[in-house]
Each structure stands twice: as C-alpha cells, then as structure tokens.
Coordinates of C-alpha atoms (C1' of nucleotides) in Angstrom, one line a residue:
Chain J
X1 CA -21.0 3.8 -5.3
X2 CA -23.3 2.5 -2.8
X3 CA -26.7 3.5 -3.3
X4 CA -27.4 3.4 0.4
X5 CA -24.4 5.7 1.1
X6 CA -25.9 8.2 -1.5
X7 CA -29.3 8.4 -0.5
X8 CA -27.8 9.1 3.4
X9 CA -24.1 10.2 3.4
X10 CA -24.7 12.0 6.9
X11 CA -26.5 8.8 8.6
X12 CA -28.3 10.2 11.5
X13 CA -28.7 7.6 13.5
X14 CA -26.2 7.1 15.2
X15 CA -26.9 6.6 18.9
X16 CA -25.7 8.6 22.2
X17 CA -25.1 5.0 24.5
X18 CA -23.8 7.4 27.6
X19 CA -20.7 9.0 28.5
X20 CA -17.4 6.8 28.5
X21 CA -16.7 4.7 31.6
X22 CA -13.1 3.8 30.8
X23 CA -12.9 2.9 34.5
X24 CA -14.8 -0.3 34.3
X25 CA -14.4 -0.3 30.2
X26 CA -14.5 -4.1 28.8
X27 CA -11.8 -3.8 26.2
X28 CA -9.8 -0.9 28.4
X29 CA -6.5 -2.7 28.0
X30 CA -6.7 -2.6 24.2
X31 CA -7.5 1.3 23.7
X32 CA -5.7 4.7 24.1
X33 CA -5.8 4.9 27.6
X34 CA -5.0 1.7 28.8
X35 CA -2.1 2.9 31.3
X36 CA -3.8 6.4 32.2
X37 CA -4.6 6.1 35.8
X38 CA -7.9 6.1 37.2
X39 CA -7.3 9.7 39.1
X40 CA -6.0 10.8 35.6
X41 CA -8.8 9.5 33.7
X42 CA -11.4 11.5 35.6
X43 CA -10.3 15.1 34.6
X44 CA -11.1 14.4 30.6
X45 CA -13.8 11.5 31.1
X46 CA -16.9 13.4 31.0
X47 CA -15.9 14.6 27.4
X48 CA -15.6 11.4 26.2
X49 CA -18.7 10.1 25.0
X50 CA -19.5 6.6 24.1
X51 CA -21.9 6.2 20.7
X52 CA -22.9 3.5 18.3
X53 CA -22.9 3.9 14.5
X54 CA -25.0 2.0 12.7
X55 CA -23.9 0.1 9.5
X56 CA -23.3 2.6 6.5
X57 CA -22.7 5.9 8.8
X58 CA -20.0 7.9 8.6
X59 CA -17.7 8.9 11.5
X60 CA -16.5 11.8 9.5
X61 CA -15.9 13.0 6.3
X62 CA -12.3 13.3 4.3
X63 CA -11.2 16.8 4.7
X64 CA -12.9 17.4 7.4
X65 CA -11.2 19.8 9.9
X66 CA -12.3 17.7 13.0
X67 CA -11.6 17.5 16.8
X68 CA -12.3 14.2 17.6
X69 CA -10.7 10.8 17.4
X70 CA -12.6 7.5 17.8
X71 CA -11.7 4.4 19.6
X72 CA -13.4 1.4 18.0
X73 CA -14.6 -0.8 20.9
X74 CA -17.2 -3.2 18.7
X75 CA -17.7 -3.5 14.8
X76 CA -15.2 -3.1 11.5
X77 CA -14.8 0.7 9.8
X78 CA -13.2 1.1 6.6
X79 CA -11.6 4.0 6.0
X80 CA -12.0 5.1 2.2
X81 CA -10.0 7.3 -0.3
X82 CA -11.2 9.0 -3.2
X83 CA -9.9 8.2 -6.9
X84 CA -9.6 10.6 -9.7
X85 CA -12.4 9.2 -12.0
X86 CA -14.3 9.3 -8.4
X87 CA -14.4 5.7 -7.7
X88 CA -13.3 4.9 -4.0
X89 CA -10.6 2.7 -2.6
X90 CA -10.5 1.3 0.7
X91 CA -6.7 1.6 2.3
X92 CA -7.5 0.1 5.6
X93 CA -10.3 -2.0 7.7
X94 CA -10.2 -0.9 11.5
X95 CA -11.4 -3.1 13.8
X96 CA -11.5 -3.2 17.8
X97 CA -8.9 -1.7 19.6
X98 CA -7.9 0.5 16.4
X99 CA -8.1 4.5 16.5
X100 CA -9.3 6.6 13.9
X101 CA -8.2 9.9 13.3
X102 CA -5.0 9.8 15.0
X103 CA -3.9 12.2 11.7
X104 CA -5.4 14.7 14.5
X105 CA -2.9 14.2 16.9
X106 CA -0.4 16.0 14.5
X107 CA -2.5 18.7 13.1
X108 CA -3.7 17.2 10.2
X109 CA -7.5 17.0 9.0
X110 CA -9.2 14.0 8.7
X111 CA -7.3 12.2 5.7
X112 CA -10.5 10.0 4.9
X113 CA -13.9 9.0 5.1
X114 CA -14.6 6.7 8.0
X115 CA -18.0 4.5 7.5
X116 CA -19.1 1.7 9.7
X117 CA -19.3 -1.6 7.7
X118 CA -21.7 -3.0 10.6
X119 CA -23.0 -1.7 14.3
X120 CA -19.5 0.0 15.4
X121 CA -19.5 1.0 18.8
X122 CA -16.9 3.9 19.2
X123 CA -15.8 6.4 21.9
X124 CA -15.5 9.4 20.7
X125 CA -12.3 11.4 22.3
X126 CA -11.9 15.0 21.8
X127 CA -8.7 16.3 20.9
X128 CA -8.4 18.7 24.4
X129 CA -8.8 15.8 26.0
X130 CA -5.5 14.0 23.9
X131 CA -3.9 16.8 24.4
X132 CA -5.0 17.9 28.0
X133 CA -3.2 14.4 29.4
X134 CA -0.7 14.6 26.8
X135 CA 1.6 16.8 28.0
X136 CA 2.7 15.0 31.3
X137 CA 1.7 11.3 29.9
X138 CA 4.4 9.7 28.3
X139 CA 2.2 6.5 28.8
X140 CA -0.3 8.3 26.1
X141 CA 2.4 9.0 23.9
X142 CA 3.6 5.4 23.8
X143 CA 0.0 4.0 23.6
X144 CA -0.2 6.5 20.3
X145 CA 3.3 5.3 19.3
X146 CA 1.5 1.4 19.3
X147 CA -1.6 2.6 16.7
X148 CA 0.6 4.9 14.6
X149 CA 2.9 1.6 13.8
X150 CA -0.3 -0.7 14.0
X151 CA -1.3 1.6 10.7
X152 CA 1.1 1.5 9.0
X153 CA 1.9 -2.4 9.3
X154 CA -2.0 -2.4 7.9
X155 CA -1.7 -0.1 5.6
X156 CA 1.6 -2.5 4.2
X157 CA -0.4 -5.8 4.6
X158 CA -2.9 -4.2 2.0
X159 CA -0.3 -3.6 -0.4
X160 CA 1.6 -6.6 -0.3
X161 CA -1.4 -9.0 0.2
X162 CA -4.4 -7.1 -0.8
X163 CA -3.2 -5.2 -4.2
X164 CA -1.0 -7.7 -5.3
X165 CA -1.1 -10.6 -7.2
X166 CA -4.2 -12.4 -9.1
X167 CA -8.1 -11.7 -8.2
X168 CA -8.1 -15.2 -6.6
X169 CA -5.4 -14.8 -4.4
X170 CA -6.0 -11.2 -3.1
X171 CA -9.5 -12.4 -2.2
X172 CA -8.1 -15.7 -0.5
X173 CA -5.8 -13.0 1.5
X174 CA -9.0 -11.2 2.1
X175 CA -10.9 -14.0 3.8
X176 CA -8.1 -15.2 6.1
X177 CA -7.7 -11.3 7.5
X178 CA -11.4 -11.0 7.9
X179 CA -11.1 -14.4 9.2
X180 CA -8.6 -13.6 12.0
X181 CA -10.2 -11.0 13.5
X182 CA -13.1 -12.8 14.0
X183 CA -13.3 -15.1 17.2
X184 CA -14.2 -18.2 16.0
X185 CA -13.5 -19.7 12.8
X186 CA -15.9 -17.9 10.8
X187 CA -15.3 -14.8 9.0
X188 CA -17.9 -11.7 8.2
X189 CA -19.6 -11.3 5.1
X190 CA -18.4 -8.0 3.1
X191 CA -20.4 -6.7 0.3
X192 CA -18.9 -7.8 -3.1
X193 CA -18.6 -3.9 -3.9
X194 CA -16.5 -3.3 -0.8
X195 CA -14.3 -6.2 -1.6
X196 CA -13.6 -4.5 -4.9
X197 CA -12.7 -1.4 -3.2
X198 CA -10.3 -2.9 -1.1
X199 CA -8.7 -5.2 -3.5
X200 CA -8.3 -2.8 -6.7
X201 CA -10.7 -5.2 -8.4
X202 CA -13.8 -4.5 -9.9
X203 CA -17.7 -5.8 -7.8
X204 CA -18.3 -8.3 -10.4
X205 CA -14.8 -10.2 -10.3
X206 CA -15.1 -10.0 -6.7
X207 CA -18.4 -11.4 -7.2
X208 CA -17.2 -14.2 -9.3
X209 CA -14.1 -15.0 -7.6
X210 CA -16.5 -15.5 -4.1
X211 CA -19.0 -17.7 -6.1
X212 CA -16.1 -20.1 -7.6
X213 CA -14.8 -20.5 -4.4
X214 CA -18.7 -21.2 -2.9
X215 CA -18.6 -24.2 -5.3
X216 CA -15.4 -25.1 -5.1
X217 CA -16.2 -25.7 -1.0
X218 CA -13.7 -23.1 0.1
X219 CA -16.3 -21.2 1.8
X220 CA -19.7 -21.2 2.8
X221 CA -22.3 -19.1 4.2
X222 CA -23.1 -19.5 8.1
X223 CA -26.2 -16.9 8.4
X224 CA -26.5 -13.2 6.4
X225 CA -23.6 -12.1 7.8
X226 CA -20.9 -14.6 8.2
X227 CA -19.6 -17.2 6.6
X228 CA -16.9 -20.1 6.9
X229 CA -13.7 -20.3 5.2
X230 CA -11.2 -23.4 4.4
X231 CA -7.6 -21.4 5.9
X232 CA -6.2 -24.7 4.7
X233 CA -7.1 -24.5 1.0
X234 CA -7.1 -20.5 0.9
X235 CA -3.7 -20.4 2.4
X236 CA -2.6 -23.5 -0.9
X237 CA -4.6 -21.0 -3.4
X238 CA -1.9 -18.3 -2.0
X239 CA 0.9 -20.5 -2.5
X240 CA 0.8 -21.8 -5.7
X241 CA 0.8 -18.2 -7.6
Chain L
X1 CA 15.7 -10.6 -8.5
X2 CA 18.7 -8.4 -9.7
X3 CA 22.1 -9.8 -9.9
X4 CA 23.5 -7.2 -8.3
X5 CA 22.0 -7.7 -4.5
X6 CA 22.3 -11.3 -5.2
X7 CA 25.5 -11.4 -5.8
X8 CA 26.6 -9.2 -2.6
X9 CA 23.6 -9.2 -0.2
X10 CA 25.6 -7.3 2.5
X11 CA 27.1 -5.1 0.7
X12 CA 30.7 -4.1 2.6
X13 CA 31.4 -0.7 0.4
X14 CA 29.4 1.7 3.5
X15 CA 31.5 4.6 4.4
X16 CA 32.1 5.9 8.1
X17 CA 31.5 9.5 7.3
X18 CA 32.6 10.4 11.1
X19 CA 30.2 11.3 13.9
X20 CA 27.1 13.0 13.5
X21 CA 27.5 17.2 14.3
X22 CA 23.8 17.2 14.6
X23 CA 24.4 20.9 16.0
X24 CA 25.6 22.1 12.3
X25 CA 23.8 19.8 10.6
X26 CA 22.1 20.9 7.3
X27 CA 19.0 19.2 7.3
X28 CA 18.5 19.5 11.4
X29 CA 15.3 21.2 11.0
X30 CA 13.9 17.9 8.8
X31 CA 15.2 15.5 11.1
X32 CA 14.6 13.6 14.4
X33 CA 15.9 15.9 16.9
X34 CA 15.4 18.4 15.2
X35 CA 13.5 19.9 18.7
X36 CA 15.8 18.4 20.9
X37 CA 18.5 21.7 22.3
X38 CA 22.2 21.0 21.9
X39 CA 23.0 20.7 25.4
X40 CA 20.5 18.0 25.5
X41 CA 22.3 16.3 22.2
X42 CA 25.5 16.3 23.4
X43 CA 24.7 12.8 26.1
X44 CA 24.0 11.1 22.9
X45 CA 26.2 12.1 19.8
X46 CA 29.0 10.1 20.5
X47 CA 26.9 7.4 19.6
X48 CA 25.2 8.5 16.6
X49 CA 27.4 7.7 13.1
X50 CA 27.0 9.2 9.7
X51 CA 27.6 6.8 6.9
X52 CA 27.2 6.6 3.3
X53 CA 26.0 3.5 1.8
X54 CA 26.5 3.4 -1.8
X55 CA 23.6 2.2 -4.4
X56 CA 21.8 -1.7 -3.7
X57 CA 23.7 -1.7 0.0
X58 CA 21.3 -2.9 2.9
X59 CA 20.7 -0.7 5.4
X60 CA 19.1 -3.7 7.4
X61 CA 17.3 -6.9 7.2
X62 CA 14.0 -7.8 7.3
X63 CA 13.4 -9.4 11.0
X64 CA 16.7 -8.5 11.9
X65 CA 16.6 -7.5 15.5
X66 CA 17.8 -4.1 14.9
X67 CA 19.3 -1.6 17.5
X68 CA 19.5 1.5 14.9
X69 CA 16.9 3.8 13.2
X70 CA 18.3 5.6 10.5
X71 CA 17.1 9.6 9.0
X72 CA 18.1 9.6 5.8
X73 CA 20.3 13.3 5.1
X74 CA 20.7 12.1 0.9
X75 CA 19.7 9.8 -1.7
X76 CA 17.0 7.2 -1.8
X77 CA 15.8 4.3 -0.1
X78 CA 13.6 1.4 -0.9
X79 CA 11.5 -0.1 1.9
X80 CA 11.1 -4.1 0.6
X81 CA 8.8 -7.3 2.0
X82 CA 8.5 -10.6 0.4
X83 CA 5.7 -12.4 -1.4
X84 CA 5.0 -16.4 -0.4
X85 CA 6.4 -16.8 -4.0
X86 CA 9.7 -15.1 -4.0
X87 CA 8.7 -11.9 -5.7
X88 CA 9.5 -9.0 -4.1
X89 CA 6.9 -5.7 -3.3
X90 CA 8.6 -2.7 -2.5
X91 CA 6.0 -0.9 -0.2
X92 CA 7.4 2.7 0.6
X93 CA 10.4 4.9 -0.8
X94 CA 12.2 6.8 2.0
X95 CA 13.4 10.5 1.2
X96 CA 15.9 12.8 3.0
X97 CA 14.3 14.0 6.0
X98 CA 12.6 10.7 6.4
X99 CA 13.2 7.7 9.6
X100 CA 13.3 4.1 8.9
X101 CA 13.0 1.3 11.7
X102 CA 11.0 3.4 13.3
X103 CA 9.2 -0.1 14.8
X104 CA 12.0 -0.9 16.9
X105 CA 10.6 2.2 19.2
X106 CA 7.6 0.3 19.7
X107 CA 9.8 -3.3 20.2
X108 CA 9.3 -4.7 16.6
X109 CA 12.1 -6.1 14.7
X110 CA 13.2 -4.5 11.1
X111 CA 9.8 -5.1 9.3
X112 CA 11.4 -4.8 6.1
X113 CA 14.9 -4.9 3.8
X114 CA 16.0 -1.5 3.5
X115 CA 18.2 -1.1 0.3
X116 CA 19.9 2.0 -1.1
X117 CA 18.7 3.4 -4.7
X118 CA 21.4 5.6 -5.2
X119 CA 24.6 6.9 -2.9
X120 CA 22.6 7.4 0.4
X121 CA 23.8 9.5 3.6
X122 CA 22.3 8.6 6.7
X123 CA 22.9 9.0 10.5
X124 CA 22.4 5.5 12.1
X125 CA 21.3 6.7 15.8
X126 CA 21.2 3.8 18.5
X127 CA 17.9 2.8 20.5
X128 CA 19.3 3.6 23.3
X129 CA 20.1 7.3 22.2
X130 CA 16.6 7.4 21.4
X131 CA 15.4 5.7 24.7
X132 CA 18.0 8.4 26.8
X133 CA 16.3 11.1 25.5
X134 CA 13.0 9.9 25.1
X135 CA 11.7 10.0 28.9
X136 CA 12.0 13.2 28.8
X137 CA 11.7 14.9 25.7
X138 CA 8.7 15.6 24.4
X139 CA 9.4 16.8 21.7
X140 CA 11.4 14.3 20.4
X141 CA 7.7 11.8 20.9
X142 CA 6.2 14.5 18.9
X143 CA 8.9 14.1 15.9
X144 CA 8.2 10.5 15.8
X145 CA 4.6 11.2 15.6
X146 CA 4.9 13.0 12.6
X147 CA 7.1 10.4 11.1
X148 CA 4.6 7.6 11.6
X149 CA 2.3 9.5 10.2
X150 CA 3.9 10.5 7.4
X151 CA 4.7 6.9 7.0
X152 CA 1.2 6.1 6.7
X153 CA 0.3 8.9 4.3
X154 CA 3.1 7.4 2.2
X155 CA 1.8 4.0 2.3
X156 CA -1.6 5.0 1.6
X157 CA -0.5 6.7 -1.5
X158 CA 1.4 3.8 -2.4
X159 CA -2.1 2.1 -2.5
X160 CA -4.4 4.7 -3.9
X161 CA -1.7 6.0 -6.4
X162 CA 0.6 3.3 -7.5
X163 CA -1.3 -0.3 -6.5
X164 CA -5.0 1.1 -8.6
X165 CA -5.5 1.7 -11.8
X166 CA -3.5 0.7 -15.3
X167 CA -0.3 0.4 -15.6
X168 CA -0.2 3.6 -17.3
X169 CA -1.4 5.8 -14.9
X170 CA 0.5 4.3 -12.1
X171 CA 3.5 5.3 -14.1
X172 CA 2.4 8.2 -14.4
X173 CA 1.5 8.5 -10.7
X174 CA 5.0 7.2 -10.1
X175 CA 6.9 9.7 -11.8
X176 CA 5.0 12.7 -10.4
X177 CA 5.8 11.4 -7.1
X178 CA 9.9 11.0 -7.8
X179 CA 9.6 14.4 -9.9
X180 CA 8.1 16.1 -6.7
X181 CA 11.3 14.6 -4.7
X182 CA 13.6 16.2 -7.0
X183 CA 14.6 19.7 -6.6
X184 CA 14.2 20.9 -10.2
X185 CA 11.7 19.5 -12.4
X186 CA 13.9 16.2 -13.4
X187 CA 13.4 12.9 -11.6
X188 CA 15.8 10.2 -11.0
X189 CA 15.6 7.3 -13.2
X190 CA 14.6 3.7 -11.4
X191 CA 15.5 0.6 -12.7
X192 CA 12.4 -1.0 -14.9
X193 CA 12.7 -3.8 -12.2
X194 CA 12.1 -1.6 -9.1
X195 CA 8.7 0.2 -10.9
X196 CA 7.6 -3.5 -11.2
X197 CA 7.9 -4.0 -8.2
X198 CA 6.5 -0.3 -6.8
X199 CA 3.4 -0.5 -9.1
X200 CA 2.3 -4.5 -8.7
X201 CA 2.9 -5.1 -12.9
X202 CA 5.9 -7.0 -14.3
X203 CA 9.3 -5.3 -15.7
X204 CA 9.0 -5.6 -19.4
X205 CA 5.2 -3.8 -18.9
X206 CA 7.0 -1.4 -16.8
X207 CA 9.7 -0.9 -19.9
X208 CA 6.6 -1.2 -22.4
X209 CA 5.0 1.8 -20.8
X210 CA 8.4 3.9 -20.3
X211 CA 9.7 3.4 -23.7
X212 CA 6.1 4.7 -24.8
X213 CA 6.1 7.9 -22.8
X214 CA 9.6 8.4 -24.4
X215 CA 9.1 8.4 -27.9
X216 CA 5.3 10.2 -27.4
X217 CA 7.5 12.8 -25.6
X218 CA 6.5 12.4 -22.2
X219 CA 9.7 11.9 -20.7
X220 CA 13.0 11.9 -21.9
X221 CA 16.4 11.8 -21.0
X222 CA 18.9 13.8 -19.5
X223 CA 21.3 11.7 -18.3
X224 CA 22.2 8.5 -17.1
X225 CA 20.4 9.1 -14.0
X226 CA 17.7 11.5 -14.3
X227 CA 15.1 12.7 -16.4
X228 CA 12.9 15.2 -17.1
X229 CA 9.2 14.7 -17.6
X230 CA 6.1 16.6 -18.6
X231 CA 4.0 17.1 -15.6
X232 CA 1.2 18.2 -17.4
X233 CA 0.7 15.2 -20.0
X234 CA 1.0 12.5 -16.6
X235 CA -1.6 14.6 -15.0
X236 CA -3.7 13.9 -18.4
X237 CA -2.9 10.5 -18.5
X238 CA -4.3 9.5 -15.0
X239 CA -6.9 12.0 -15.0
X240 CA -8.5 10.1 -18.3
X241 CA -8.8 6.7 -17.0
Chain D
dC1 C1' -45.9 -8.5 -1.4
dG2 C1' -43.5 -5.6 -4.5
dT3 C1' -39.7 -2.8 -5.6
dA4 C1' -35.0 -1.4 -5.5
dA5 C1' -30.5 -2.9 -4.7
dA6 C1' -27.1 -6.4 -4.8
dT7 C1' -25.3 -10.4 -6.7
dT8 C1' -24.5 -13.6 -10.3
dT9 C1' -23.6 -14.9 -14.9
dG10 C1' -22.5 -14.4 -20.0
dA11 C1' -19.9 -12.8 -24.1
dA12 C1' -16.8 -9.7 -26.1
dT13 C1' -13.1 -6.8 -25.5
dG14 C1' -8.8 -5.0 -23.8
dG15 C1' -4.8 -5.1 -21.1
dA16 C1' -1.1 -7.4 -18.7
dT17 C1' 1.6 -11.5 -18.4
dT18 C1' 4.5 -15.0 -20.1
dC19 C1' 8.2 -16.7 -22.6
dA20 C1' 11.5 -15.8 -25.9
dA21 C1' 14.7 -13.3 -28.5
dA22 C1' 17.2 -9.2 -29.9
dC23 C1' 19.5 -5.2 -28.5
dG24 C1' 22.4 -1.9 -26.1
dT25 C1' 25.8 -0.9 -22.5
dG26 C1' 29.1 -0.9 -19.0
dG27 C1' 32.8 -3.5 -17.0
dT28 C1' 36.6 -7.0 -17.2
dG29 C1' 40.3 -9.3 -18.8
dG30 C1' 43.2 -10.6 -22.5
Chain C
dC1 C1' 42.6 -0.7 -26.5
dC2 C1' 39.4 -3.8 -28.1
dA3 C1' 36.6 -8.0 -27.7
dC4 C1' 33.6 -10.2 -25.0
dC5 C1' 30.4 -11.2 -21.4
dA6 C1' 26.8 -10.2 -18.2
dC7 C1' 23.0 -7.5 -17.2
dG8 C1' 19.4 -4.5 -18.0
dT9 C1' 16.2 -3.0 -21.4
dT10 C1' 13.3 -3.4 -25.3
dT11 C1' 10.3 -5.8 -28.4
dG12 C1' 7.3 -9.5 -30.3
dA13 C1' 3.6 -13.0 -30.2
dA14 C1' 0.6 -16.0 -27.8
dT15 C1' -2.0 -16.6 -23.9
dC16 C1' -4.5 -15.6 -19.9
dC17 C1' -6.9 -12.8 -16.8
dA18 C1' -9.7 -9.0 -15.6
dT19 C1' -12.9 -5.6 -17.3
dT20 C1' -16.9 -3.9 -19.6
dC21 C1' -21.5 -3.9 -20.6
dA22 C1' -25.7 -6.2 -20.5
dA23 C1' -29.1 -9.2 -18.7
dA24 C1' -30.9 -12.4 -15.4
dT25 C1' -31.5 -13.7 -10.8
dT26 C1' -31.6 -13.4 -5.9
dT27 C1' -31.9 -10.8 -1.7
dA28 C1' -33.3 -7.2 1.4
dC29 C1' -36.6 -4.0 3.1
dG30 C1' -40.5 -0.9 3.4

DNA sequence: CGTAAATTTGAATGGATTCAAACGTGGTGG
DNA sequence: CCACCACGTTTGAATCCATTCAAATTTACG
C-alpha cells in the first residue's frame, strides 16, 4: 500500500471551488444532467456543490453508507477493492463525464474506495437531489441508464484486456486506454504500484515491463506526468500473443 | 474452442415454450416487470415468448443488432467476448432472475455471445415491449437499475474474485460462487474449458487444480452434473494466499 | 540538501503454460 | 449389442514467465 495514502487516508484538502453552475457548466452535455432543463435545474442546484480533490484523496470510503454521488468534470479516480490478504485491486479508472456512486441510486452503500489519481474536479450531487428530479424525469433515468452501461462495458474491458493475457500485453492494453482518454497523443503517467493494482500484477513487473518498453522506444517520457506511447507497436505487442 | 458450438453455432434445438403468463409466473417477483400491474402487462404479452434453449445454444450474437432482452426463469448462461487471438474470455455468468442485452435499452448492439450452460428457460421480451411501457413506468426504469447494477457488482467480482490471485484460489472463488447459485449445497459441474476461460488460466491447469481438490476431498461428485464441495476448506484455500 | 518513497534491477524460486500422450466416456453405426 | 471414434479430461515433462526477496538507484519533497 501507498505510503502516502497511509499516512492521510481522510486527505483534507480538498477544496470547496463554489456551488455548481450546471447552467453555464463546460462539460454539461457529458454529465447527469445534461437534458434537465434550466427551470428544472434550479430547484436542486444550490445543493450541488462543486469541489476539487487533490491527488491521493478519497471521495469516500468502501462501505460507506453515503448520500452523495460525484460527477467527475476534470482528472482520473480509481475506484479500489479490497483482497483477502488486504492487498487492493483496482476494478475501474473513472474519468470525465463518469459518475461515481451511482450504487446509491439503488440503495446500496458505497461498494468502494474512490481516490483521485491526480487534481479531480467533481460535483458532488446529493441523493435528494437524484431523487427529488427523479420522480417526473425520465430524461434522468435515461442519462443513469447511459453510466450504469458505461460501467459495466469498463468493468468488461478490464477483464478481457486488463486481467488477461501476459504482463506485456495487459500493460500495452493499459497505455492505449490511458492513451485514449487523453487529448492528444500522450498518455498520463500512473504509478508502477497502481498499474499493478489494476493489472493483477505485481509493482516490480509493472516496473519492468514499463522500463523494457522505455528501451525498446515504445514509450517515452514527455514531463513528470505524461508520457508518449507508440499505438502502432503496442497494438503489434497485443497481437502477436 | 469446443467442438460442440463449432460444429452448430446456431444451434436450431430452442423450444417455443408458448407465451409468457407473466401474471402466474413463478419467478415474477425476480424479474423485469416484476412492478409493472397486470393490466398494464396485458398491451405487451402477446409479444413476449418463453423458450427453452437447450445446453451450448446462442441466445444471441455478439454485435448482432438485437431487438430482444432476455430474463432468464432457469438454467445458466455464459456472457462471452473475444480476444485479438481467438481465445475466448467469458466475462459474466447470468442466473435466473437475471437480464441480458440489457445494452440494447441504451441503443448498443449485443455486446457479447450469450450461450446456454445447461437447459435454459427464458422469456425473450421485444424492445418495443420495453419501450411501450417504459415512458411511463417507473418502475420498470427502476428494475433495470437494479439489473445494471447488479451487472456491475458481477463483473467486479469477476475481477476481484476470479481474474487475481492463483489459480487455486480462483477455483476456489469459483466454486463458492456456483455453490451459492445452487439451492442446496451442491454446485453444477462446468466444463474444465469454461473455468479456463472464467478464471484467465488454461484448461489442463483448470483440470490440474480440480482433480487436486477431488482426491484432497475438497469436492467430489455426485453426479454427472453436480457436485458437492466443502465450503469451509475453499474459504481456507483463498484465505491463505 | 537530506531523507523517505518510488522505481529499477538482480538472482532464485515457484507456478502456470505448452506440447504431447494416455485415459475415460458417451454416442454412432455396423 | 458391441466396437469404435470423437471429445473431454487427466497427467507428464520441459519451458517460460511472473513472483519473491533483496539491494541499488533515482526521484520527490519538506
């Protein structure tokens, strides 16, 4: 386990950046709310609160009986599960656009821990509110309908792609996901412990997988947190086992 | 690949069982509509058909563009998507009670190849029964919610459970979780091919680790299609590694 | 600048795969 | 009804890949 997520597992520094203004929202046609109208809107709006997590801080806890659930509007969350032996394993990466929590929405508690990989922006949408425009809003229903299949068609790709096959490829897999929800062609650096989380590897494979393909030319590092990857030659490494 | 879903990939034996009587039906309160009153029902059951598809029959195709979700009433399904190199992964096991093609609600095609275990009953209900009721039903939105979700609890298990750890314990995870589907405390017997491809290891380590759980008295059998396993030594097994 | 954390690398071990062969079993046709 | 064949399962031996444990190196951060 991280150290840094020992030393602080309740970050507190996460940052109050206002209430939500889905009105004029950038990315309001990729969240929950995206065919809510205006007049709708305003009845729940000043309950939804806009905040910023910085990297390492939790959104909430597994277990947790919460009443909130989180639109990601900027940044990556991983959303952990605990092992027996207590080691973790990552089932899913959320990234803009994605909701958190959604397990809510059917009277469920939180069924992981949610921790920001980098600055995550989120707004934070109490349940009264979900269910407050729920009841007459088929459009919300539908928009839930979207997410609900988006996770599961992620929680797939990490079977079939991520926890399948050798160390090379599922890292290769790993790198053109990271890669295509980046803009441009470069993908985000993830710590080699995460990696190992996600892939059902252990950090120092990971780690040695990711410094092969450094020498190899398959990637390279851009600045601290990014780097560029070859989708040519990772998509061959796929292919041929 | 097994022979016998080579040999008849659309399999023709399915059974017209007659038309739903979701009104009497025994496992109403687990299914889809299960909310929905039977004056609302009757619009739509003239459409909806029981059948029985006997064991490696395909319910559907993987990108098919589908116009049926099936609830399964009996029997087993396996949920399949392809690897770049042929191999197949299955990624979710469907139980009575449970939906599949739930993604053509959301205007997806079949994302997988759905193939009967065993003799499986379903009801094959139309889009458009589900679109009919749909605008205004509620509750019928709320059933699907709890479908996807379950969905996604399943796959996630399918990750934390059966994709991590040795091949050993996600046996061991395996049985418990076709033990628990079971009425009494036997669990149906899968091919060695289909835990392969369940757990990410190869048939014969599949058949290595069976045949060891049988003659260290873990499991053994009853009959040609069940056995009965000791709950207590698989729960040791994973819980020591 | 110094320390803790993360990454990289090495060597030995262990576990899973591969390829091959033997075995058992259910179904088919002679 | 029996013999045979195809298919699934089991087993063996060699190889390969990932893990483990340890140490060295680099990076990040106060």
């Amino acid at each position: 386990m991280k150290q840094s997520e020992r030393k602080k597992p309740y970050c507190t520094d996460i940052t109050w950046e206002g209430r939500a203004d889905c009105k004029h929202c950038a990315i309001r046609e990729r969240v929950l709310f995206s065919e809510i109208s205006n007049e709708d809107l305003d009845d729940v709006l000043h309950t939804i609160d806009h905040l910023c997590y910085p990297a390492h801080a939790a959104l909430y806890q597994l277990g947790e009986t919460g009443k909130s659930v989180f639109t990601i509007r900027s940044g990556l969350v991983k959303l952990i599960q605990y092992l027996p032996n207590g080691n973790q394993r990552i089932v899913r990466l959320l990234k803009p656009g994605s909701v958190a929590g959604l397990e809510l929405v059917v009277g469920q508690d939180y069924r992981h821990t949610a921790i920001a990989l980098e600055n995550t922006k989120v707004c934070r949408i109490p349940m009264a509110a979900i269910e407050h425009l729920g009841i007459d809003h088929p459009q919300l229903s539908r928009q839930m309908a979207l997410r609900w299949q988006q996770s599961v068609n992620d929680a797939e790709r990490f079977i079939t792609e991520l926890s399948t096959g050798t160390a090379e490829s599922r890292v290769a897999h790993l790198l053109l996901l990271l890669q295509s929800e980046s803009s441009k062609g470069n993908c985000r650096a993830i710590s080699r412990e995460d990696m190992g989380a996600m892939l059902g590897i252990t950090t120092e494979t990971a780690s040695r997988v990711m410094a092969d393909f450094k020498r190899r030319g398959i990637t390279q590092d851009i600045s601290a947190h990014h780097c560029q990857c070859d989708a040519t030659k990772l998509h061959q490494i796929i292919s041929e086992q």
